[in-house]
């Protein structure tokens, strides 16, 4: 008998701005992802509020998933996917973000995507906002800094909740909501941009923490209202929170490092999920806000909204872990938005992310102990360079090894008693990297022949991991 429950949701995950392309087709508006140029490891992407002629914007074509979704979903079905996590591009439904009526062509597109999934018995798992806020709303009101955003977001939710009723069960409000406790989340997650004229380095955005935290308050309210509204529209809807689980250890057993780690965990890891899962701001944030001169403007009734809109389940991305040190001179490592000090016991990916399968078991237990909600790992994977051999094969044993070791630890967590309901590795088909804007950082089971110099024919090729994952799903995780 398998350790994973019957009906375990094996699948894969993508985001519209990283795979669809067709950035201005069928009435789609510009999102914040569409104004970011390509970059690479060690060289930041650039945010260009005014699009520059002749500049390479990877989201504009991405991997042509918009046109080729049928072919891609067929390949997912061939692997045996039970679920496909994808995002709806907000700008396909409300191109500028503030229209009163949705764009029918956009709604129709996702009807087709959802129907294609259902044709193969694949459960759609939809992220409502995955790093693709309408740029029109950035220009209009600096996006989530403004409370008006709650209404724009609710219009969008209303349109998609009504339209896909009866076909979709699982929704996630915001991708990696806690990315906004780091400066990089300001534009990526929240659409905040203070200079609308000059290009800015994505990795070095001028930071105003007050804006990020006020923005988060508005996102918490929007998410809570969306949960409530979803349940009114369809009592079968399940709405989840999605966070980065940035597993963190004290660098040493020095009590100062232990306290530094506790502080990190509270702010980076737990703050947002505490609000979304428990329905209230945690007490520890008061001191943090006070000491960082952050004042959250709340309106009467906000606390009730948060209380009434707690999520049904919790999901997270997990790629790596890091350490915390109280020493201000400690070396800082690379990381998935939320960084830390490198751990001397762990190996590192080509992009400097530290590989730690046991951290996933730790995280699953940690989050289940804290919230007692069903959990899903909705992103996990190894960004790596792949090579096509002369015979056309792509032997990504390093990816298989990474995933195998993580699934083994998921099994341990299930044996520990965690209610784990699904697993959707990131970038199940190669796509554009969110942090660096590269194609070279590949996560997929399916290779896409598209390159950072703008060449490539977008053909899809099955990697060795494609067949490996197919077996994993077929045996419900028994054959790794
Ligand atoms: C998560 C995001 O942060 O990590 C994805 O939700 C992203 O959008 C993924 O692509 C991997 O990060 P990167 O920078 O390697 O693409």
XYZ file of C-alpha atoms and ligand atoms in Angstrom:
496
model
C 0.000 0.000 0.000
C 1.206 3.495 -0.798
C 2.180 5.988 1.875
C 0.380 8.701 -0.078
C -3.396 8.706 0.151
C -5.654 7.543 -2.655
C -6.452 10.449 -4.932
C -3.180 12.178 -4.049
C -2.861 15.161 -6.376
C 0.323 14.529 -8.363
C 0.929 17.159 -10.996
C 2.980 20.161 -11.989
C 2.888 23.947 -11.773
C 3.335 26.954 -14.053
C 2.426 30.650 -14.098
C 0.866 32.520 -17.003
C 3.513 35.210 -17.343
C 6.292 32.623 -17.400
C 4.827 30.313 -20.013
C 1.942 31.770 -22.012
C 3.570 34.492 -24.125
C 0.938 36.150 -26.384
C 1.412 39.138 -24.093
C -0.881 41.423 -26.072
C -3.130 38.932 -27.871
C -6.928 38.894 -27.780
C -7.244 42.054 -25.747
C -4.696 41.212 -23.043
C -3.275 44.209 -21.182
C 0.290 44.729 -19.925
C 1.224 43.139 -16.614
C 4.175 44.024 -14.407
C 5.958 40.925 -15.718
C 5.693 42.305 -19.258
C 7.862 45.323 -18.444
C 10.771 43.197 -17.157
C 13.677 42.476 -19.500
C 15.685 39.264 -19.548
C 18.610 38.903 -17.115
C 20.850 36.120 -15.938
C 22.592 34.768 -12.847
C 24.610 37.690 -11.466
C 22.994 40.201 -13.850
C 19.673 41.659 -12.798
C 16.611 41.958 -15.000
C 15.624 45.568 -15.634
C 12.189 47.029 -14.974
C 11.357 49.370 -17.860
C 8.128 51.291 -17.162
C 8.225 52.414 -20.787
C 8.711 49.477 -23.153
C 11.923 49.806 -25.151
C 12.064 49.040 -28.839
C 14.470 46.184 -29.636
C 14.751 44.978 -26.012
C 14.191 41.324 -25.117
C 11.187 40.794 -22.824
C 10.933 37.066 -22.084
C 7.278 37.120 -20.996
C 6.189 38.448 -24.392
C 6.692 35.073 -26.018
C 7.657 32.861 -23.079
C 7.142 29.289 -24.334
C 3.988 29.880 -26.435
C 1.830 27.970 -23.966
C -1.074 30.258 -24.906
C -1.150 28.722 -28.367
C 0.193 25.264 -27.468
C -1.652 24.508 -24.227
C -3.446 21.505 -25.774
C -0.180 19.885 -26.771
C 1.300 20.645 -23.324
C -1.674 19.346 -21.351
C -1.638 16.205 -23.479
C 1.959 15.653 -22.388
C 0.993 16.285 -18.753
C -1.766 13.696 -19.152
C 0.748 11.271 -20.604
C 2.787 11.642 -17.407
C -0.399 10.837 -15.515
C -1.016 14.255 -13.908
C -3.970 14.342 -11.538
C -3.771 18.122 -11.216
C -2.316 21.061 -13.120
C -1.520 24.227 -11.202
C -1.577 27.242 -13.502
C -2.403 30.895 -13.090
C -4.910 33.067 -14.850
C -3.345 36.212 -16.282
C -5.403 38.945 -14.619
C -4.709 41.168 -17.659
C -6.475 38.721 -19.992
C -9.654 39.148 -17.944
C -9.312 42.830 -17.005
C -6.653 44.285 -19.334
C -6.119 47.508 -17.416
C -7.466 46.130 -14.150
C -10.181 48.727 -13.552
C -12.735 47.885 -16.268
C -16.256 47.095 -15.125
C -16.774 44.234 -17.620
C -14.391 41.313 -18.173
C -12.786 40.564 -21.518
C -14.745 37.684 -23.027
C -11.804 36.428 -25.110
C -9.728 36.021 -21.955
C -12.471 34.177 -20.104
C -12.972 31.916 -23.110
C -9.292 31.042 -23.249
C -9.306 29.699 -19.699
C -12.576 27.859 -20.379
C -10.623 26.003 -23.031
C -7.637 25.361 -20.755
C -9.875 24.078 -17.965
C -11.895 21.917 -20.351
C -8.726 20.447 -21.775
C -7.592 19.493 -18.270
C -10.959 17.979 -17.409
C -10.905 15.962 -20.635
C -7.962 14.024 -19.165
C -9.315 13.918 -15.614
C -6.804 16.564 -14.512
C -8.037 18.745 -11.643
C -7.305 22.444 -12.294
C -5.585 24.199 -9.391
C -5.692 27.900 -10.176
C -3.536 30.705 -8.838
C -5.523 33.905 -9.124
C -2.564 36.274 -8.973
C 0.914 34.970 -9.717
C 3.353 37.845 -10.139
C 1.314 39.460 -12.926
C -0.586 42.479 -11.543
C -2.039 44.674 -14.322
C 0.480 47.433 -14.971
C -2.515 49.710 -15.583
C -3.214 49.514 -11.846
C 0.395 50.310 -10.990
C 0.058 53.461 -13.066
C -3.364 54.292 -11.708
C -2.868 53.858 -7.965
C 0.538 52.223 -7.354
C -1.240 48.918 -7.129
C -1.576 47.272 -3.700
C -0.356 50.377 -1.888
C -3.881 51.582 -2.510
C -6.995 50.202 -0.841
C -8.902 50.562 -4.144
C -7.121 47.410 -5.256
C -9.381 45.283 -3.100
C -12.356 46.183 -5.294
C -10.456 45.596 -8.537
C -9.311 42.226 -7.275
C -12.824 41.316 -6.165
C -14.233 42.198 -9.612
C -11.686 39.850 -11.100
C -12.492 37.094 -8.596
C -16.226 37.531 -9.144
C -15.765 37.091 -12.898
C -13.698 33.927 -12.665
C -15.521 32.353 -9.701
C -18.824 32.723 -11.547
C -17.503 31.631 -14.905
C -15.668 28.471 -13.831
C -18.165 27.330 -11.215
C -18.727 23.584 -11.340
C -15.488 22.994 -13.255
C -12.849 24.112 -10.760
C -12.477 23.214 -7.108
C -9.103 24.523 -5.917
C -8.043 28.182 -5.932
C -5.005 29.998 -4.504
C -5.393 33.725 -3.971
C -1.819 35.072 -4.203
C 1.315 33.252 -5.201
C 4.003 33.356 -2.500
C 2.273 36.123 -0.605
C 5.177 36.400 1.821
C 7.573 37.356 -0.986
C 6.528 40.901 -0.065
C 8.340 40.809 3.239
C 11.406 41.171 0.984
C 12.050 44.188 -1.265
C 11.985 41.984 -4.372
C 8.304 41.230 -3.753
C 7.298 44.878 -4.139
C 7.010 44.873 -7.910
C 6.856 41.133 -8.514
C 4.086 40.296 -6.101
C 2.457 43.637 -5.428
C 2.948 45.690 -8.584
C 4.472 48.587 -6.615
C 6.691 50.889 -8.671
C 7.490 54.427 -7.578
C 9.404 55.635 -10.614
C 7.257 55.356 -13.704
C 9.772 57.011 -15.991
C 13.199 55.493 -15.483
C 14.421 51.899 -15.742
C 15.288 50.246 -12.406
C 17.325 47.153 -11.625
C 14.968 44.412 -10.496
C 17.430 43.198 -7.831
C 18.031 46.710 -6.493
C 14.646 48.348 -6.316
C 14.508 51.377 -4.024
C 12.601 50.023 -1.057
C 9.847 51.558 1.072
C 8.835 48.907 3.648
C 5.789 50.929 4.720
C 4.354 50.436 1.224
C 4.991 46.705 1.170
C 3.356 46.098 4.534
C 0.402 48.374 3.866
C 0.082 46.576 0.532
C 0.083 43.257 2.339
C -2.718 44.474 4.584
C -4.798 45.176 1.492
C -3.893 41.782 0.028
C -4.903 40.019 3.252
C -8.278 41.754 3.113
C -8.700 40.944 -0.570
C -7.785 37.318 0.000
C -10.170 36.999 2.957
C -13.006 38.551 0.971
C -12.247 36.241 -1.938
C -12.416 33.173 0.320
C -15.786 34.262 1.648
C -17.177 35.120 -1.774
C -15.911 31.863 -3.295
C -17.766 29.850 -0.668
C -20.953 31.850 -1.318
C -20.727 31.265 -5.060
C -19.898 27.573 -4.792
C -19.767 25.785 -1.426
C -17.487 23.194 -3.066
C -14.782 25.760 -3.756
C -11.658 25.317 -1.653
C -9.457 28.403 -1.397
C -5.880 28.165 -0.225
C -3.004 30.340 0.865
C 0.314 30.039 -0.957
C 3.598 30.963 0.690
C 7.337 30.504 0.198
C 8.491 28.111 2.877
C 11.983 29.401 3.415
C 13.237 26.716 5.770
C 15.683 28.264 8.178
C 18.057 27.013 10.876
C 20.141 28.900 13.421
C 23.734 28.952 12.080
C 24.996 27.873 15.502
C 23.470 26.991 18.873
C 24.513 30.404 20.177
C 21.257 31.739 21.705
C 21.704 34.920 19.664
C 21.569 32.903 16.444
C 18.591 30.966 17.753
C 16.737 34.200 18.452
C 17.747 35.611 15.064
C 16.290 32.494 13.494
C 13.067 32.783 15.462
C 12.708 36.379 14.322
C 13.364 35.362 10.704
C 10.808 32.575 10.878
C 8.161 34.815 12.331
C 8.517 37.632 9.847
C 9.485 35.772 6.684
C 7.771 32.459 7.081
C 4.805 32.757 9.422
C 3.474 36.306 9.361
C 1.394 36.027 6.185
C 0.179 32.477 6.756
C -0.655 33.312 10.372
C -2.986 36.038 9.094
C -4.463 33.908 6.322
C -4.840 30.691 8.326
C -5.690 32.091 11.763
C -7.539 35.242 10.680
C -5.643 37.822 12.743
C -2.321 39.643 12.937
C 0.107 37.801 15.231
C 1.221 39.675 18.376
C 4.918 39.520 17.435
C 4.332 41.882 14.489
C 3.568 44.807 16.806
C 7.160 45.131 17.910
C 8.445 44.633 14.358
C 6.169 47.390 13.042
C 7.077 49.719 15.901
C 10.813 49.259 15.513
C 10.650 49.676 11.750
C 8.386 52.718 11.798
C 5.639 50.916 9.948
C 2.084 51.976 10.645
C -0.667 49.821 9.170
C -3.696 51.880 8.314
C -6.751 49.801 9.145
C -10.424 50.624 8.816
C -13.173 49.598 11.212
C -14.336 46.110 10.250
C -10.976 44.964 8.857
C -10.366 42.582 11.745
C -13.748 40.929 11.149
C -13.022 40.549 7.431
C -9.780 38.747 8.232
C -11.504 36.512 10.776
C -14.264 35.518 8.373
C -11.963 34.747 5.457
C -9.507 32.139 6.691
C -8.290 29.704 4.067
C -9.336 26.079 3.594
C -5.855 24.721 3.008
C -2.256 25.861 2.917
C 0.178 25.473 0.069
C 3.781 26.458 -0.317
C 6.813 26.464 -2.548
C 9.897 24.725 -1.296
C 13.258 24.901 -3.019
C 15.969 25.383 -0.447
C 16.932 26.240 3.102
C 19.355 28.652 4.715
C 20.664 29.699 8.129
C 20.350 32.777 10.281
C 23.126 34.388 12.238
C 23.138 37.297 14.660
C 26.529 38.342 13.250
C 25.928 41.295 10.932
C 29.043 40.336 8.970
C 27.948 36.771 8.242
C 28.148 35.839 4.577
C 24.837 36.084 2.760
C 23.883 33.416 0.235
C 21.780 33.286 -2.902
C 18.158 32.436 -2.517
C 14.627 32.199 -3.681
C 13.614 35.777 -2.791
C 14.071 35.197 0.945
C 17.753 34.529 1.549
C 20.013 33.742 4.494
C 23.472 32.538 5.448
C 24.802 29.439 3.620
C 24.618 26.149 5.505
C 28.017 24.382 5.544
C 26.336 20.954 5.506
C 24.487 21.427 2.225
C 25.309 21.345 -1.472
C 24.276 24.122 -3.802
C 22.573 24.344 -7.222
C 24.189 26.127 -10.202
C 22.195 29.196 -9.180
C 23.491 29.093 -5.600
C 20.327 27.675 -3.982
C 21.091 25.203 -1.200
C 19.568 21.777 -1.667
C 17.950 20.368 1.482
C 15.364 17.590 1.080
C 15.100 17.096 4.844
C 14.082 20.719 5.172
C 10.915 19.767 3.312
C 10.022 17.139 5.913
C 10.814 19.685 8.595
C 8.631 22.302 6.897
C 5.663 20.015 6.375
C 5.696 19.072 10.046
C 6.281 22.639 11.122
C 3.328 24.009 9.141
C 0.999 21.147 10.003
C 1.788 21.507 13.712
C 1.111 25.226 13.489
C -2.105 25.273 11.454
C -3.510 21.736 11.281
C -4.705 22.403 7.721
C -4.338 20.107 4.702
C -1.079 20.947 2.933
C 0.073 20.889 -0.674
C 3.600 21.380 -1.965
C 2.768 23.441 -5.033
C 6.326 24.239 -6.135
C 9.557 22.326 -5.775
C 12.304 21.558 -8.236
C 15.812 22.081 -9.474
C 16.637 24.927 -11.831
C 19.499 23.540 -13.921
C 21.135 23.684 -17.335
C 20.137 20.750 -19.528
C 21.961 19.372 -22.537
C 20.447 17.716 -25.572
C 22.651 14.758 -26.509
C 23.440 13.884 -30.101
C 20.796 11.176 -30.066
C 18.225 13.738 -28.905
C 17.990 12.464 -25.326
C 18.134 14.742 -22.285
C 19.537 12.873 -19.334
C 18.605 14.982 -16.352
C 19.585 12.525 -13.629
C 20.445 15.462 -11.306
C 16.794 16.588 -11.467
C 15.507 13.075 -10.842
C 17.849 12.812 -7.870
C 16.651 16.146 -6.446
C 12.976 15.276 -6.824
C 13.389 11.711 -5.585
C 15.071 12.895 -2.405
C 12.322 15.451 -1.790
C 9.520 12.956 -2.367
C 11.231 10.566 0.048
C 11.054 13.270 2.682
C 7.399 13.984 1.872
C 6.776 10.329 2.596
C 8.477 10.658 5.956
C 6.280 13.643 6.735
C 3.134 11.706 5.849
C 4.334 8.928 8.166
C 4.856 11.620 10.805
C 1.132 12.344 10.505
C 0.997 15.324 8.122
C -2.134 15.629 5.949
C -0.432 16.130 2.577
C -2.859 16.235 -0.332
C -0.795 17.105 -3.382
C 2.534 17.776 -5.045
C 3.038 19.952 -8.105
C 6.729 20.404 -8.985
C 7.561 23.777 -10.464
C 7.943 24.392 -14.157
C 6.778 20.928 -15.175
C 7.539 22.230 -18.641
C 10.586 24.528 -19.071
C 9.631 28.168 -18.774
C 11.058 31.607 -18.020
C 12.707 32.083 -14.613
C 10.958 34.553 -12.324
C 14.065 35.869 -10.597
C 16.504 36.066 -13.506
C 14.227 36.098 -16.558
C 16.241 33.302 -18.163
C 15.279 30.279 -20.217
C 18.587 28.598 -19.327
C 17.384 27.868 -15.787
C 15.242 24.859 -16.601
C 12.956 22.967 -14.238
C 10.850 20.878 -16.609
C 10.142 17.261 -17.327
C 9.602 18.634 -20.816
C 12.361 20.551 -22.570
C 11.396 23.564 -24.647
C 13.735 24.496 -27.495
C 13.851 28.192 -26.815
C 16.957 30.135 -25.784
C 17.981 33.391 -24.155
C 19.340 34.850 -27.379
C 15.800 34.743 -28.767
C 16.409 31.702 -30.979
C 14.681 28.326 -30.897
C 11.631 26.734 -32.444
C 9.687 26.099 -29.197
C 9.554 22.339 -29.870
C 8.765 20.148 -26.859
C 11.092 17.215 -26.006
C 10.629 14.660 -23.234
C 13.492 14.499 -20.763
C 14.524 11.360 -18.865
C 12.690 12.781 -15.837
C 9.448 12.707 -17.865
C 9.445 8.899 -17.828
C 10.672 8.775 -14.242
C 7.837 11.026 -12.992
C 5.324 9.039 -15.021
C 6.353 5.946 -13.030
C 6.223 7.849 -9.740
C 2.626 8.872 -10.415
C 1.619 5.452 -11.711
C 2.828 3.850 -8.455
C 1.471 6.665 -6.246
C 4.996 7.494 -5.149
C 6.116 3.948 -4.398
C 8.630 3.615 -7.213
C 11.127 6.420 -6.932
C 8.847 30.840 -7.090
C 7.821 31.432 -7.998
O 9.441 31.877 -6.398
O 9.936 30.178 -7.609
C 7.931 31.020 -9.444
O 6.513 31.231 -7.538
C 9.394 30.897 -9.808
O 7.232 31.961 -10.207
C 9.993 29.797 -8.955
O 9.634 30.695 -11.150
C 11.434 29.469 -9.269
O 12.209 30.620 -9.224
P 13.116 31.052 -10.440
O 13.613 32.377 -10.078
O 14.175 30.020 -10.535
O 12.231 31.070 -11.630
